[in-house]
């Protein structure tokens, strides 16, 4: 609502965001412990069968894990099979609405990066074809390694022409 009203950068918005952070932290402790327990089981099975498991950054503020929690996860499971999966749209929305720099997610977890979901965003509407929104694909490219899995992820309602242009854009930028 604050974004739609053009008030996302206001003092009132910062107050609301701070209150949301406090509520999420208080409510999320038990959920995070449950997540860690599940990830331990997943990691053990992934090690047993020799696969990596990508953990995707989330769209909604209340979802797990956030930036800090990813750090805890990768420290706890260091040397394991858990990896970071970067969703460009989710990261852009987190930046637009909550002030978490898109670049910071990639910069912080690039050593764990397994793959990326590539799509564009306008405001907080994501899963658009690349090239019609606000995502900085040049910035993302700087963090991609040769073995990083790249998946373009527009929603099905995107026009075929826009999707084709998105593929061309990603090829021109050397991402595909």
PDB file of C-alpha atoms in Angstrom:
ATOM      1  CA  UNK A   1       0.000   0.000   0.000  1.00  0.00           C
ATOM      2  CA  UNK A   2       2.803   2.434   0.903  1.00  0.00           C
ATOM      3  CA  UNK A   3       4.547   1.698  -2.404  1.00  0.00           C
ATOM      4  CA  UNK A   4       1.342   2.203  -4.390  1.00  0.00           C
ATOM      5  CA  UNK A   5       0.782   5.528  -2.635  1.00  0.00           C
ATOM      6  CA  UNK A   6       4.361   6.674  -3.394  1.00  0.00           C
ATOM      7  CA  UNK A   7       5.264   6.666   0.297  1.00  0.00           C
ATOM      8  CA  UNK A   8       7.690   3.740   0.402  1.00  0.00           C
ATOM      9  CA  UNK A   9      10.639   6.018   1.265  1.00  0.00           C
ATOM     10  CA  UNK A  10       8.754   7.980   3.942  1.00  0.00           C
ATOM     11  CA  UNK A  11       9.464   8.040   7.669  1.00  0.00           C
ATOM     12  CA  UNK A  12       6.124   6.327   8.210  1.00  0.00           C
ATOM     13  CA  UNK A  13       7.164   3.525   5.890  1.00  0.00           C
ATOM     14  CA  UNK A  14      10.429   3.069   7.766  1.00  0.00           C
ATOM     15  CA  UNK A  15       8.457   2.814  11.033  1.00  0.00           C
ATOM     16  CA  UNK A  16       6.117   0.202   9.561  1.00  0.00           C
ATOM     17  CA  UNK A  17       9.089  -1.741   8.162  1.00  0.00           C
ATOM     18  CA  UNK A  18      10.850  -1.680  11.534  1.00  0.00           C
ATOM     19  CA  UNK A  19       7.698  -2.989  13.248  1.00  0.00           C
ATOM     20  CA  UNK A  20       7.394  -5.717  10.603  1.00  0.00           C
ATOM     21  CA  UNK A  21      11.021  -6.721  11.180  1.00  0.00           C
ATOM     22  CA  UNK A  22      10.484  -7.000  14.935  1.00  0.00           C
ATOM     23  CA  UNK A  23       7.328  -9.077  14.487  1.00  0.00           C
ATOM     24  CA  UNK A  24       9.011 -11.356  11.925  1.00  0.00           C
ATOM     25  CA  UNK A  25      12.011 -11.893  14.182  1.00  0.00           C
ATOM     26  CA  UNK A  26       9.840 -12.758  17.184  1.00  0.00           C
ATOM     27  CA  UNK A  27       7.522 -15.066  15.239  1.00  0.00           C
ATOM     28  CA  UNK A  28      10.201 -16.585  13.046  1.00  0.00           C
ATOM     29  CA  UNK A  29      12.536 -18.130  15.647  1.00  0.00           C
ATOM     30  CA  UNK A  30      10.584 -21.379  15.975  1.00  0.00           C
ATOM     31  CA  UNK A  31      10.011 -21.576  12.212  1.00  0.00           C
ATOM     32  CA  UNK A  32      13.697 -20.999  11.533  1.00  0.00           C
ATOM     33  CA  UNK A  33      14.677 -23.784  13.921  1.00  0.00           C
ATOM     34  CA  UNK A  34      12.258 -26.090  12.103  1.00  0.00           C
ATOM     35  CA  UNK A  35      13.781 -25.008   8.785  1.00  0.00           C
ATOM     36  CA  UNK A  36      17.273 -25.835  10.050  1.00  0.00           C
ATOM     37  CA  UNK A  37      16.122 -29.285  11.159  1.00  0.00           C
ATOM     38  CA  UNK A  38      14.597 -29.939   7.728  1.00  0.00           C
ATOM     39  CA  UNK A  39      17.681 -28.618   5.954  1.00  0.00           C
ATOM     40  CA  UNK A  40      19.863 -30.933   8.017  1.00  0.00           C
ATOM     41  CA  UNK A  41      17.828 -33.916   6.797  1.00  0.00           C
ATOM     42  CA  UNK A  42      17.825 -32.626   3.211  1.00  0.00           C
ATOM     43  CA  UNK A  43      21.558 -31.962   3.291  1.00  0.00           C
ATOM     44  CA  UNK A  44      22.307 -35.465   4.597  1.00  0.00           C
ATOM     45  CA  UNK A  45      20.246 -37.044   1.815  1.00  0.00           C
ATOM     46  CA  UNK A  46      21.797 -34.730  -0.799  1.00  0.00           C
ATOM     47  CA  UNK A  47      25.265 -35.773   0.407  1.00  0.00           C
ATOM     48  CA  UNK A  48      24.269 -39.433   0.272  1.00  0.00           C
ATOM     49  CA  UNK A  49      23.110 -39.232  -3.361  1.00  0.00           C
ATOM     50  CA  UNK A  50      25.609 -36.598  -4.494  1.00  0.00           C
ATOM     51  CA  UNK A  51      23.418 -33.690  -5.539  1.00  0.00           C
ATOM     52  CA  UNK A  52      23.321 -30.003  -4.652  1.00  0.00           C
ATOM     53  CA  UNK A  53      20.151 -28.354  -3.357  1.00  0.00           C
ATOM     54  CA  UNK A  54      19.433 -24.719  -4.198  1.00  0.00           C
ATOM     55  CA  UNK A  55      17.805 -22.496  -1.592  1.00  0.00           C
ATOM     56  CA  UNK A  56      16.011 -19.592  -3.252  1.00  0.00           C
ATOM     57  CA  UNK A  57      15.778 -16.062  -1.932  1.00  0.00           C
ATOM     58  CA  UNK A  58      12.162 -15.238  -1.265  1.00  0.00           C
ATOM     59  CA  UNK A  59       9.635 -12.675  -2.528  1.00  0.00           C
ATOM     60  CA  UNK A  60       7.719 -11.962   0.668  1.00  0.00           C
ATOM     61  CA  UNK A  61       9.270 -10.293   3.678  1.00  0.00           C
ATOM     62  CA  UNK A  62       7.860 -12.920   6.035  1.00  0.00           C
ATOM     63  CA  UNK A  63       9.288 -15.931   4.185  1.00  0.00           C
ATOM     64  CA  UNK A  64      12.390 -17.833   5.237  1.00  0.00           C
ATOM     65  CA  UNK A  65      15.263 -17.436   4.751  1.00  0.00           C
ATOM     66  CA  UNK A  66      16.232 -13.773   4.660  1.00  0.00           C
ATOM     67  CA  UNK A  67      19.726 -12.368   4.186  1.00  0.00           C
ATOM     68  CA  UNK A  68      20.826 -12.980   7.778  1.00  0.00           C
ATOM     69  CA  UNK A  69      19.305 -16.461   7.871  1.00  0.00           C
ATOM     70  CA  UNK A  70      21.044 -17.462   4.642  1.00  0.00           C
ATOM     71  CA  UNK A  71      24.312 -16.551   6.350  1.00  0.00           C
ATOM     72  CA  UNK A  72      23.493 -18.762   9.312  1.00  0.00           C
ATOM     73  CA  UNK A  73      22.499 -21.633   7.017  1.00  0.00           C
ATOM     74  CA  UNK A  74      25.676 -21.488   4.948  1.00  0.00           C
ATOM     75  CA  UNK A  75      27.820 -21.301   8.078  1.00  0.00           C
ATOM     76  CA  UNK A  76      26.071 -24.259   9.706  1.00  0.00           C
ATOM     77  CA  UNK A  77      26.188 -26.391   6.562  1.00  0.00           C
ATOM     78  CA  UNK A  78      29.630 -25.329   5.368  1.00  0.00           C
ATOM     79  CA  UNK A  79      31.058 -28.015   3.115  1.00  0.00           C
ATOM     80  CA  UNK A  80      27.604 -29.524   2.625  1.00  0.00           C
ATOM     81  CA  UNK A  81      25.365 -29.708  -0.425  1.00  0.00           C
ATOM     82  CA  UNK A  82      23.197 -26.625   0.198  1.00  0.00           C
ATOM     83  CA  UNK A  83      23.640 -23.840  -2.348  1.00  0.00           C
ATOM     84  CA  UNK A  84      22.189 -20.405  -3.056  1.00  0.00           C
ATOM     85  CA  UNK A  85      19.614 -20.005  -5.826  1.00  0.00           C
ATOM     86  CA  UNK A  86      19.184 -16.353  -6.786  1.00  0.00           C
ATOM     87  CA  UNK A  87      15.781 -15.200  -8.022  1.00  0.00           C
ATOM     88  CA  UNK A  88      16.377 -11.841  -9.708  1.00  0.00           C
ATOM     89  CA  UNK A  89      12.774 -10.738  -9.412  1.00  0.00           C
ATOM     90  CA  UNK A  90      12.471 -11.616  -5.743  1.00  0.00           C
ATOM     91  CA  UNK A  91      15.694  -9.765  -4.982  1.00  0.00           C
ATOM     92  CA  UNK A  92      14.522  -6.693  -6.877  1.00  0.00           C
ATOM     93  CA  UNK A  93      11.204  -6.654  -5.003  1.00  0.00           C
ATOM     94  CA  UNK A  94      13.037  -6.987  -1.676  1.00  0.00           C
ATOM     95  CA  UNK A  95      15.144  -3.980  -2.689  1.00  0.00           C
ATOM     96  CA  UNK A  96      12.160  -1.899  -3.819  1.00  0.00           C
ATOM     97  CA  UNK A  97       9.918  -2.596  -0.850  1.00  0.00           C
ATOM     98  CA  UNK A  98      12.271  -3.412   2.017  1.00  0.00           C
ATOM     99  CA  UNK A  99      15.613  -1.797   1.207  1.00  0.00           C
ATOM    100  CA  UNK A 100      17.619  -5.024   0.920  1.00  0.00           C
ATOM    101  CA  UNK A 101      20.073  -4.263  -1.895  1.00  0.00           C
ATOM    102  CA  UNK A 102      19.677  -6.715  -4.775  1.00  0.00           C
ATOM    103  CA  UNK A 103      23.443  -6.724  -5.301  1.00  0.00           C
ATOM    104  CA  UNK A 104      24.028  -7.583  -1.633  1.00  0.00           C
ATOM    105  CA  UNK A 105      22.416 -11.010  -1.957  1.00  0.00           C
ATOM    106  CA  UNK A 106      24.665 -11.934  -4.890  1.00  0.00           C
ATOM    107  CA  UNK A 107      27.745 -10.345  -3.389  1.00  0.00           C
ATOM    108  CA  UNK A 108      27.275 -12.073  -0.040  1.00  0.00           C
ATOM    109  CA  UNK A 109      26.436 -15.534  -1.348  1.00  0.00           C
ATOM    110  CA  UNK A 110      28.211 -15.729  -4.717  1.00  0.00           C
ATOM    111  CA  UNK A 111      30.532 -18.443  -3.366  1.00  0.00           C
ATOM    112  CA  UNK A 112      27.439 -20.618  -2.844  1.00  0.00           C
ATOM    113  CA  UNK A 113      25.650 -19.662  -6.089  1.00  0.00           C
ATOM    114  CA  UNK A 114      24.212 -22.642  -7.987  1.00  0.00           C
ATOM    115  CA  UNK A 115      21.701 -20.954 -10.254  1.00  0.00           C
ATOM    116  CA  UNK A 116      19.556 -17.980 -11.106  1.00  0.00           C
ATOM    117  CA  UNK A 117      15.971 -17.336 -12.089  1.00  0.00           C
ATOM    118  CA  UNK A 118      16.052 -14.520 -14.609  1.00  0.00           C
ATOM    119  CA  UNK A 119      12.978 -12.380 -15.066  1.00  0.00           C
ATOM    120  CA  UNK A 120      12.079  -8.728 -14.821  1.00  0.00           C
ATOM    121  CA  UNK A 121      10.125  -6.631 -12.342  1.00  0.00           C
ATOM    122  CA  UNK A 122       8.083  -3.456 -12.460  1.00  0.00           C
ATOM    123  CA  UNK A 123       7.594  -2.178  -8.929  1.00  0.00           C
ATOM    124  CA  UNK A 124       6.628  -5.360  -7.115  1.00  0.00           C
ATOM    125  CA  UNK A 125       5.179  -7.199 -10.102  1.00  0.00           C
ATOM    126  CA  UNK A 126       7.686  -9.890 -11.018  1.00  0.00           C
ATOM    127  CA  UNK A 127       8.106 -12.778 -13.438  1.00  0.00           C
ATOM    128  CA  UNK A 128       8.028 -10.464 -16.431  1.00  0.00           C
ATOM    129  CA  UNK A 129      10.105 -11.046 -19.542  1.00  0.00           C
ATOM    130  CA  UNK A 130      13.649  -9.627 -19.231  1.00  0.00           C
ATOM    131  CA  UNK A 131      14.004  -6.141 -20.684  1.00  0.00           C
ATOM    132  CA  UNK A 132      10.644  -4.659 -19.754  1.00  0.00           C
ATOM    133  CA  UNK A 133      11.316  -3.772 -16.137  1.00  0.00           C
ATOM    134  CA  UNK A 134      13.888  -2.580 -13.638  1.00  0.00           C
ATOM    135  CA  UNK A 135      16.240  -5.533 -13.036  1.00  0.00           C
ATOM    136  CA  UNK A 136      19.925  -4.767 -13.645  1.00  0.00           C
ATOM    137  CA  UNK A 137      20.993  -7.838 -15.613  1.00  0.00           C
ATOM    138  CA  UNK A 138      24.503  -6.414 -16.151  1.00  0.00           C
ATOM    139  CA  UNK A 139      24.982  -6.403 -12.376  1.00  0.00           C
ATOM    140  CA  UNK A 140      23.724  -9.982 -12.108  1.00  0.00           C
ATOM    141  CA  UNK A 141      26.050 -11.131 -14.890  1.00  0.00           C
ATOM    142  CA  UNK A 142      29.090 -10.061 -12.843  1.00  0.00           C
ATOM    143  CA  UNK A 143      28.299 -12.766 -10.285  1.00  0.00           C
ATOM    144  CA  UNK A 144      27.624 -15.641 -12.669  1.00  0.00           C
ATOM    145  CA  UNK A 145      30.211 -18.378 -13.023  1.00  0.00           C
ATOM    146  CA  UNK A 146      30.468 -20.631 -16.080  1.00  0.00           C
ATOM    147  CA  UNK A 147      28.696 -23.438 -14.208  1.00  0.00           C
ATOM    148  CA  UNK A 148      25.891 -21.253 -12.806  1.00  0.00           C
ATOM    149  CA  UNK A 149      22.549 -22.625 -13.994  1.00  0.00           C
ATOM    150  CA  UNK A 150      20.512 -19.960 -15.789  1.00  0.00           C
ATOM    151  CA  UNK A 151      16.721 -20.238 -16.062  1.00  0.00           C
ATOM    152  CA  UNK A 152      14.502 -17.581 -17.593  1.00  0.00           C
ATOM    153  CA  UNK A 153      11.291 -17.566 -15.553  1.00  0.00           C
ATOM    154  CA  UNK A 154       8.571 -15.305 -16.977  1.00  0.00           C
ATOM    155  CA  UNK A 155       4.942 -16.004 -16.107  1.00  0.00           C
ATOM    156  CA  UNK A 156       2.831 -17.681 -18.739  1.00  0.00           C
ATOM    157  CA  UNK A 157       0.788 -14.540 -19.413  1.00  0.00           C
ATOM    158  CA  UNK A 158       3.817 -12.805 -20.940  1.00  0.00           C
ATOM    159  CA  UNK A 159       3.467 -12.277 -24.678  1.00  0.00           C
ATOM    160  CA  UNK A 160       5.647 -14.573 -26.819  1.00  0.00           C
ATOM    161  CA  UNK A 161       7.254 -11.538 -28.497  1.00  0.00           C
ATOM    162  CA  UNK A 162       8.318 -10.142 -25.114  1.00  0.00           C
ATOM    163  CA  UNK A 163       9.768 -13.512 -24.085  1.00  0.00           C
ATOM    164  CA  UNK A 164      11.709 -13.758 -27.380  1.00  0.00           C
ATOM    165  CA  UNK A 165      13.076 -10.239 -26.845  1.00  0.00           C
ATOM    166  CA  UNK A 166      14.019 -11.259 -23.291  1.00  0.00           C
ATOM    167  CA  UNK A 167      16.004 -14.224 -24.597  1.00  0.00           C
ATOM    168  CA  UNK A 168      17.732 -11.968 -27.125  1.00  0.00           C
ATOM    169  CA  UNK A 169      18.560  -9.441 -24.411  1.00  0.00           C
ATOM    170  CA  UNK A 170      20.102 -12.109 -22.179  1.00  0.00           C
ATOM    171  CA  UNK A 171      22.110 -13.452 -25.126  1.00  0.00           C
ATOM    172  CA  UNK A 172      23.333  -9.950 -26.033  1.00  0.00           C
ATOM    173  CA  UNK A 173      24.488  -9.448 -22.467  1.00  0.00           C
ATOM    174  CA  UNK A 174      26.314 -12.783 -22.529  1.00  0.00           C
ATOM    175  CA  UNK A 175      24.111 -14.321 -19.849  1.00  0.00           C
ATOM    176  CA  UNK A 176      22.728 -17.045 -22.140  1.00  0.00           C
TER     177      UNK A 176
END
